[in-house]
XYZ file of C-alpha atoms in Angstrom:
542
model
C 70.016 75.092 -25.561
C 66.429 75.050 -24.291
C 63.565 73.830 -26.441
C 62.502 76.633 -28.853
C 59.126 78.296 -28.430
C 58.429 77.784 -32.150
C 60.052 75.221 -34.409
C 59.162 75.146 -38.105
C 60.384 71.961 -39.787
C 60.456 71.245 -43.564
C 57.431 73.458 -44.193
C 56.158 73.482 -47.786
C 53.187 75.435 -49.129
C 51.532 74.722 -52.473
C 48.729 76.623 -54.200
C 46.267 74.929 -56.551
C 44.575 76.843 -59.365
C 43.109 75.722 -62.670
C 44.377 72.166 -62.233
C 47.956 73.380 -61.713
C 50.039 73.326 -58.542
C 52.730 75.906 -57.719
C 55.130 75.605 -54.797
C 55.349 78.924 -52.904
C 57.422 77.637 -49.950
C 59.868 74.751 -50.304
C 60.970 72.854 -47.156
C 61.614 75.852 -44.915
C 62.985 75.308 -41.387
C 63.698 77.797 -38.586
C 63.414 78.130 -34.795
C 62.433 80.999 -32.509
C 63.726 80.854 -28.942
C 61.838 82.359 -26.004
C 62.362 86.124 -25.859
C 64.096 86.186 -29.272
C 63.415 88.331 -32.349
C 63.895 86.463 -35.626
C 63.683 88.420 -38.881
C 62.491 86.831 -42.112
C 63.793 88.909 -45.027
C 63.608 88.769 -48.809
C 61.936 90.364 -51.805
C 58.199 90.295 -52.536
C 57.154 86.818 -53.636
C 59.956 85.075 -51.736
C 57.490 83.268 -49.442
C 57.905 85.279 -46.214
C 54.261 86.125 -45.535
C 53.004 82.732 -46.732
C 55.355 81.004 -44.264
C 54.153 83.266 -41.425
C 50.456 82.780 -42.259
C 51.009 79.010 -42.256
C 51.946 79.129 -38.557
C 48.369 80.078 -37.668
C 46.858 78.262 -40.685
C 45.485 81.511 -42.120
C 45.975 80.563 -45.779
C 42.975 80.146 -48.120
C 42.384 76.412 -47.700
C 41.771 74.179 -49.686
C 43.375 76.292 -52.450
C 46.525 76.132 -50.320
C 48.019 72.910 -48.970
C 51.104 71.721 -47.087
C 52.888 68.886 -48.921
C 55.310 68.625 -45.998
C 56.148 70.136 -42.645
C 55.660 70.443 -38.910
C 54.950 73.583 -36.888
C 55.737 72.912 -33.241
C 54.607 75.626 -30.840
C 55.257 75.112 -27.133
C 55.440 71.374 -27.799
C 52.187 71.182 -29.830
C 52.056 70.480 -33.568
C 49.788 73.175 -35.006
C 49.678 71.408 -38.373
C 47.610 68.588 -36.905
C 45.625 70.755 -34.435
C 41.846 70.906 -34.740
C 40.055 74.170 -35.531
C 38.920 74.706 -31.878
C 42.531 74.178 -30.723
C 43.778 76.687 -33.299
C 41.164 79.240 -32.215
C 42.482 79.017 -28.655
C 45.997 79.769 -29.940
C 45.137 82.551 -32.419
C 44.944 85.938 -30.752
C 45.857 84.403 -27.421
C 49.246 82.651 -27.493
C 50.197 83.822 -30.994
C 49.078 87.152 -32.462
C 49.779 88.884 -35.751
C 50.209 92.497 -36.916
C 49.667 93.110 -40.606
C 51.268 95.595 -42.981
C 48.302 97.891 -43.617
C 46.262 98.603 -40.467
C 43.491 100.382 -42.393
C 42.552 97.119 -44.104
C 42.893 95.122 -40.859
C 40.689 97.349 -38.699
C 36.909 97.366 -39.135
C 35.917 100.809 -40.493
C 32.444 100.542 -38.920
C 33.547 99.840 -35.332
C 35.123 102.149 -32.772
C 38.599 101.477 -31.424
C 37.189 100.460 -28.028
C 34.807 97.939 -29.552
C 37.522 96.299 -31.669
C 39.949 95.820 -28.773
C 37.146 94.817 -26.357
C 36.038 92.087 -28.763
C 39.371 90.287 -28.307
C 39.200 90.630 -24.509
C 35.641 89.271 -24.429
C 36.480 86.322 -26.696
C 39.615 85.135 -24.915
C 39.276 86.459 -21.330
C 35.549 86.999 -20.871
C 36.055 90.653 -19.905
C 32.987 92.870 -20.242
C 31.857 96.370 -19.308
C 33.984 98.487 -16.987
C 36.745 95.889 -16.594
C 37.114 95.596 -20.383
C 37.203 99.395 -20.782
C 39.876 99.671 -18.072
C 42.015 97.092 -19.878
C 41.518 98.859 -23.246
C 42.665 102.157 -21.704
C 45.660 100.404 -20.159
C 46.632 98.943 -23.549
C 46.220 102.257 -25.416
C 48.354 103.991 -22.804
C 50.923 101.194 -23.028
C 51.343 101.632 -26.795
C 51.751 105.403 -26.501
C 48.355 106.728 -27.655
C 47.949 110.209 -26.221
C 44.766 110.912 -24.224
C 43.390 107.396 -24.764
C 40.053 108.294 -23.145
C 39.326 110.583 -26.107
C 40.286 107.858 -28.611
C 37.911 105.146 -27.354
C 35.043 106.311 -29.568
C 37.264 107.127 -32.561
C 36.985 105.178 -35.809
C 40.068 104.020 -37.785
C 39.756 106.773 -40.408
C 40.009 109.386 -37.651
C 43.506 108.234 -36.655
C 46.859 108.773 -38.330
C 48.804 105.855 -39.838
C 51.052 105.625 -36.800
C 48.111 105.707 -34.407
C 46.302 102.965 -36.348
C 49.400 100.776 -36.199
C 49.608 101.393 -32.434
C 45.979 100.268 -32.098
C 46.867 97.085 -34.009
C 49.742 96.489 -31.585
C 47.389 97.055 -28.626
C 45.017 94.435 -30.058
C 47.921 92.025 -30.577
C 49.138 92.488 -26.983
C 45.699 92.355 -25.358
C 46.090 88.730 -24.217
C 49.836 88.903 -23.461
C 50.921 86.530 -26.267
C 54.025 84.387 -26.190
C 54.753 85.008 -29.896
C 54.056 88.099 -31.990
C 54.218 87.835 -35.798
C 54.780 91.283 -37.352
C 54.318 91.244 -41.134
C 55.897 94.412 -42.605
C 54.433 96.526 -39.760
C 56.382 99.688 -40.636
C 56.557 99.656 -44.462
C 53.714 102.144 -44.993
C 54.849 104.515 -42.221
C 56.997 107.647 -42.193
C 60.552 107.228 -40.926
C 59.830 108.988 -37.628
C 56.703 106.928 -36.935
C 58.613 103.808 -38.034
C 61.311 104.503 -35.449
C 58.679 105.014 -32.739
C 56.882 101.745 -33.599
C 60.147 99.785 -33.520
C 61.117 101.356 -30.203
C 57.672 100.462 -28.840
C 57.858 96.835 -30.044
C 61.348 96.453 -28.577
C 60.262 97.833 -25.208
C 57.111 95.697 -25.050
C 59.100 92.606 -26.034
C 61.463 93.223 -23.101
C 58.660 93.964 -20.630
C 56.591 90.896 -21.558
C 59.398 88.433 -22.416
C 57.694 87.994 -25.779
C 59.209 86.294 -28.842
C 58.796 87.887 -32.271
C 58.858 86.859 -35.922
C 59.552 90.066 -37.840
C 58.917 90.019 -41.598
C 60.427 92.809 -43.662
C 62.412 93.705 -46.773
C 64.155 96.622 -45.016
C 67.604 95.434 -43.965
C 68.274 98.618 -41.994
C 65.499 97.654 -39.580
C 66.765 94.083 -39.301
C 70.285 95.143 -38.374
C 69.037 97.383 -35.559
C 66.137 95.296 -34.306
C 66.570 91.524 -34.716
C 68.666 88.868 -32.947
C 68.772 86.388 -35.817
C 67.863 86.593 -39.490
C 66.666 84.113 -42.124
C 67.084 85.171 -45.760
C 64.431 83.861 -48.183
C 64.245 83.778 -51.964
C 62.060 81.738 -54.309
C 60.407 79.921 -51.410
C 63.629 78.766 -49.730
C 65.755 79.962 -46.828
C 69.192 80.362 -48.393
C 71.036 81.688 -45.344
C 70.367 82.019 -41.616
C 72.282 83.066 -38.535
C 72.954 85.854 -36.003
C 72.383 89.317 -37.452
C 76.012 90.366 -37.021
C 77.296 87.291 -38.878
C 74.888 87.717 -41.800
C 75.604 91.432 -42.211
C 79.350 91.277 -41.706
C 80.102 87.912 -43.351
C 77.319 87.012 -45.817
C 77.919 83.707 -47.597
C 75.136 83.326 -50.154
C 75.122 85.369 -53.387
C 71.502 86.450 -52.844
C 72.294 87.790 -49.352
C 75.209 89.759 -50.779
C 72.882 91.147 -53.471
C 70.337 92.265 -50.854
C 72.998 93.950 -48.728
C 74.345 95.803 -51.770
C 70.927 96.959 -52.968
C 70.554 100.209 -51.023
C 70.156 103.235 -53.311
C 73.649 104.498 -54.030
C 75.367 107.138 -56.108
C 75.366 110.911 -56.006
C 72.850 113.336 -57.522
C 74.077 115.565 -60.374
C 75.810 118.808 -59.413
C 73.519 121.820 -59.478
C 74.155 123.938 -62.568
C 72.724 127.420 -62.017
C 73.245 128.282 -65.683
C 70.484 125.823 -66.666
C 67.071 127.359 -67.469
C 64.406 127.520 -64.761
C 61.640 124.992 -65.476
C 59.362 125.494 -62.448
C 59.195 128.365 -59.976
C 56.811 129.067 -57.120
C 56.421 132.124 -54.901
C 54.325 132.182 -51.717
C 52.304 129.108 -52.734
C 49.312 128.572 -50.465
C 46.673 125.843 -50.420
C 44.117 126.445 -47.681
C 41.090 124.189 -47.224
C 38.105 125.844 -45.496
C 36.620 124.440 -42.286
C 32.865 125.018 -42.311
C 30.553 124.884 -39.303
C 27.053 125.834 -38.225
C 23.679 125.572 -39.911
C 24.719 127.898 -42.733
C 28.076 126.114 -43.179
C 30.101 129.298 -42.814
C 33.895 129.132 -43.016
C 35.220 129.365 -39.451
C 38.861 128.467 -40.073
C 41.253 126.919 -42.608
C 43.477 123.855 -42.827
C 46.702 125.350 -44.147
C 47.970 122.358 -46.126
C 50.599 124.487 -47.902
C 51.403 127.853 -46.397
C 53.802 130.248 -48.120
C 56.242 127.968 -49.972
C 58.893 129.338 -52.358
C 60.920 127.135 -54.716
C 62.970 127.137 -57.905
C 63.599 124.054 -60.047
C 66.024 124.042 -62.988
C 66.494 121.643 -65.895
C 68.512 118.591 -64.888
C 67.829 119.243 -61.193
C 65.981 117.191 -58.590
C 64.224 119.067 -55.803
C 63.489 116.694 -52.931
C 60.448 117.431 -50.757
C 60.475 115.506 -47.473
C 58.396 115.386 -44.304
C 55.876 113.223 -42.528
C 52.434 112.296 -43.859
C 50.213 115.353 -43.691
C 53.100 117.804 -43.990
C 51.845 119.109 -47.355
C 54.333 117.446 -49.728
C 51.854 115.957 -52.204
C 49.527 118.968 -51.965
C 52.446 121.191 -52.984
C 53.171 118.947 -55.986
C 49.517 118.946 -57.053
C 49.406 122.747 -56.798
C 52.527 123.124 -58.956
C 50.981 120.725 -61.496
C 47.758 122.787 -61.428
C 45.661 119.817 -60.390
C 44.289 121.703 -57.370
C 43.618 125.415 -56.808
C 46.215 127.499 -55.007
C 47.285 131.052 -54.300
C 50.653 132.535 -55.186
C 52.719 132.754 -58.364
C 53.593 129.567 -60.303
C 55.766 129.824 -63.401
C 56.363 126.886 -65.776
C 58.911 127.197 -68.614
C 58.593 130.971 -68.479
C 54.776 131.165 -68.355
C 52.776 132.218 -65.300
C 50.255 129.391 -64.995
C 48.746 130.040 -61.542
C 45.616 131.591 -63.086
C 45.344 129.157 -66.019
C 42.047 127.345 -66.501
C 41.764 123.631 -67.294
C 41.604 124.308 -71.027
C 44.546 126.718 -70.888
C 46.653 124.113 -69.076
C 45.866 121.319 -71.532
C 48.486 122.287 -74.176
C 51.159 122.193 -71.436
C 50.216 118.820 -69.956
C 52.505 116.817 -72.214
C 55.536 118.618 -70.763
C 54.313 118.301 -67.169
C 53.945 114.687 -66.046
C 53.339 112.711 -62.816
C 54.474 109.275 -61.591
C 52.374 108.060 -58.649
C 53.226 105.949 -55.603
C 51.215 102.841 -56.432
C 51.740 101.768 -60.052
C 49.107 99.029 -59.837
C 46.486 101.547 -58.754
C 47.431 104.092 -61.426
C 47.511 101.672 -64.383
C 44.194 100.578 -65.888
C 43.778 96.787 -65.545
C 41.579 96.747 -68.677
C 44.213 98.218 -71.004
C 47.354 96.630 -72.365
C 50.687 98.253 -71.565
C 50.912 99.581 -75.111
C 47.455 101.188 -74.859
C 48.311 102.742 -71.476
C 51.514 104.336 -72.756
C 49.970 105.444 -76.070
C 46.962 107.111 -74.401
C 48.811 110.416 -73.860
C 50.010 110.451 -77.462
C 46.425 110.165 -78.707
C 45.535 113.285 -76.717
C 48.614 115.467 -77.218
C 50.056 114.304 -80.553
C 47.029 113.512 -82.692
C 48.984 113.928 -85.901
C 50.855 110.660 -85.300
C 49.806 107.604 -87.281
C 49.144 104.278 -85.536
C 52.561 103.033 -86.659
C 54.301 106.156 -85.355
C 52.522 105.837 -81.992
C 53.523 102.199 -81.740
C 57.122 103.156 -82.516
C 57.090 105.781 -79.746
C 55.639 103.261 -77.277
C 58.422 100.794 -78.136
C 60.980 103.596 -77.686
C 59.550 104.530 -74.256
C 59.676 100.903 -73.074
C 63.289 100.597 -74.189
C 64.088 103.858 -72.363
C 62.930 102.325 -69.052
C 64.632 98.987 -69.639
C 61.638 96.863 -70.682
C 61.245 94.655 -73.752
C 58.973 96.419 -76.307
C 57.392 93.006 -77.020
C 55.723 93.210 -73.580
C 53.431 96.037 -74.759
C 50.710 93.498 -75.582
C 50.556 92.295 -71.983
C 48.479 93.671 -69.081
C 49.641 95.296 -65.785
C 48.809 92.260 -63.603
C 51.339 90.211 -65.590
C 54.251 92.329 -64.317
C 56.114 92.636 -60.992
C 55.869 95.791 -58.861
C 59.163 97.135 -60.165
C 58.182 96.482 -63.780
C 54.833 98.209 -63.256
C 56.632 101.276 -61.922
C 58.856 101.252 -65.024
C 55.663 101.188 -67.137
C 54.331 104.206 -65.198
C 57.610 106.027 -65.868
C 57.419 105.052 -69.565
C 53.893 106.516 -69.739
C 55.333 109.837 -68.542
C 58.477 109.665 -70.709
C 56.667 108.927 -73.988
C 55.490 112.568 -74.097
C 59.066 113.874 -73.647
C 58.254 116.075 -70.624
C 60.312 118.886 -69.124
C 59.012 118.470 -65.530
C 58.112 115.229 -63.735
C 56.478 115.069 -60.299
C 57.516 111.801 -58.617
C 55.170 111.128 -55.697
C 56.703 108.396 -53.486
C 57.627 106.325 -56.586
C 59.788 103.810 -54.683
C 58.067 103.419 -51.296
C 56.059 100.330 -52.321
C 59.083 98.552 -53.840
C 61.631 96.059 -52.508
C 65.131 97.314 -51.766
C 66.696 95.737 -54.863
C 63.965 97.077 -57.169
C 64.109 100.455 -55.408
C 67.817 100.776 -56.220
C 67.137 99.872 -59.863
C 64.382 102.515 -60.186
C 66.656 105.169 -58.622
C 69.374 104.330 -61.166
C 66.800 104.474 -63.981
C 65.499 107.892 -62.891
C 69.051 109.234 -62.649
C 69.896 107.934 -66.152
C 66.728 109.394 -67.710
C 67.379 112.755 -66.075
C 70.943 112.891 -67.428
C 69.816 111.851 -70.926
C 66.843 114.237 -71.249
C 67.767 117.090 -68.849
C 64.594 116.474 -66.835
C 63.502 118.512 -63.828
C 62.205 116.271 -61.018
C 60.069 117.200 -58.028
C 60.790 114.145 -55.863
C 58.339 113.682 -52.982
C 59.267 111.033 -50.434
C 59.582 110.112 -46.779
C 62.507 107.785 -47.578
C 65.527 109.982 -46.968
C 68.002 107.373 -48.255
C 66.399 107.515 -51.693
C 66.181 111.312 -51.577
C 69.875 111.533 -50.686
C 70.759 109.489 -53.792
C 68.661 111.652 -56.152
C 68.120 115.209 -54.900
C 70.556 118.101 -55.168
C 68.185 120.588 -53.500
C 65.994 119.816 -50.486
C 62.860 121.246 -48.879
C 61.787 119.939 -45.459
C 58.075 120.491 -44.740
C 56.038 120.280 -41.573
C 52.456 121.393 -41.099
C 52.365 123.009 -44.538
C 55.413 125.201 -43.933
C 59.048 124.908 -44.980
C 61.168 124.376 -41.860
C 64.458 124.050 -43.737
C 65.706 124.271 -47.319
C 68.984 124.390 -49.200
C 71.505 122.234 -51.075
C 70.723 118.606 -50.203
C 74.330 117.753 -49.305
C 74.438 120.607 -46.768
C 71.080 119.762 -45.193
C 72.002 116.072 -44.857
C 75.453 116.895 -43.448
C 74.409 119.604 -40.985
C 70.642 119.992 -40.502
C 69.758 123.190 -38.646
C 66.146 122.630 -37.584
C 65.279 120.251 -34.731
C 62.610 118.652 -36.918
C 65.104 117.956 -39.713
C 67.540 116.439 -37.217
C 64.758 114.179 -35.943
C 63.964 113.050 -39.500
C 67.641 112.288 -40.158
C 67.990 110.361 -36.894
C 64.911 108.293 -37.717
C 65.997 107.579 -41.288
C 69.648 106.747 -40.727
C 69.867 105.544 -37.121
C 66.389 104.123 -36.448
C 66.589 105.281 -32.851
C 63.875 106.672 -30.615
C 62.684 110.013 -31.956
C 61.962 112.782 -29.505
C 63.754 115.761 -31.076
C 61.622 118.334 -32.805
C 58.514 117.294 -30.919
C 57.763 114.327 -33.198
C 55.558 111.987 -31.237
C 52.170 110.462 -31.859
């Protein structure tokens, strides 16, 4: 066995705050061989990203410290390296891709300027030679017509394109080691498959090693050579991917492998009453141009969609970002203007004003993607959940409201005593349960679930899916479930709509669509979600 490119030995990371010290990483050790992909997996808070950031000493020092450890890279101990030595390694020999490219890219600088900055700093390239290298990199990572993208700003690119730009920046100096920290979590399944295919190809072409951090075990099985499983700051199991997946030894590894959303959605009962119905729903946004700002065209975000949703049924709406999924949900909820007929519990509401809709709002609720962003940090959990009761059920006394809040928390599996605490005191999964409790306290008939599990770990995701299924069975709820995660949709939805470019490309019973998709685009989505292979079918390509 040759000497590893990277050897992490007994690494510990402690954080100091308010006179207290907490150990985030506890004597972690792992190696990465040349040309090898090692995956670091585990739930949020397990210490994955902190361990990776320690390699390049990117932690907030002196609040963070290393009570123990060595980080040997190409024979050098980075723990004892000076700041100038580390600067020569960062972005040159070791580069890093972060989870959310929009927060990593400078919104005020063009794509060309951001990539050129790295080339100027490490290689001294300027002018025409730097531009030629930038174009080469953009072409290499699969950006179409890169010449037209040089002057683009991050907000003008799609999520997949922004992540490709981040990869181009990471590869600019032909690094020996690439650290990828959840690089596909925020992406659609098709874009995710493309990014993984790209990383795999570039790794082979450049002989590059990779540390891949993720909580998605499906990616690990397809992509990595070896895997290290982390929990509570420790690596509890490590080995070749095949061994870990086929013969897991540690209880936590077995729990992770068993945590994929499972179970079957309820059978569709066509005798149940119709809760929500839409006919020829259209949401067109005008494109204005000229001095007088006349409408010259429209962005057809939703274009002629029909649907029927019954009590106790889940209608899954899937497709890539920008396909019109969320816009459709907002139109049905009457939060944006639309054309076409919308009927809710027997009433045509498409022409209802804000004041006319208000008496119906308690029966029509929404759970958003990011619970931390949708919960007020200044209100206690009890105040957040009771807010809707104060608006829609004013006749309740304070004691009756408090009783309903306690009931709602129990419904979602949380201790009612936690209602005095604030959102930041809860985990991501608990915050999503609070968001669901806020909707459930009003005893709705229809709930729009907009990507409610995409920001959650696999184990928490499975728990939330089970919770939603239980609540639906208990209260005969109608769900509009919007997601790009087809595994979750398969576990919940009994009817399915596949959207692309604002139009429905396929619809029908979910079991039939999953078993035998008819449209090329649907087949491409299925291939990306369940096989994680290169996606070309249906014309899906950045």
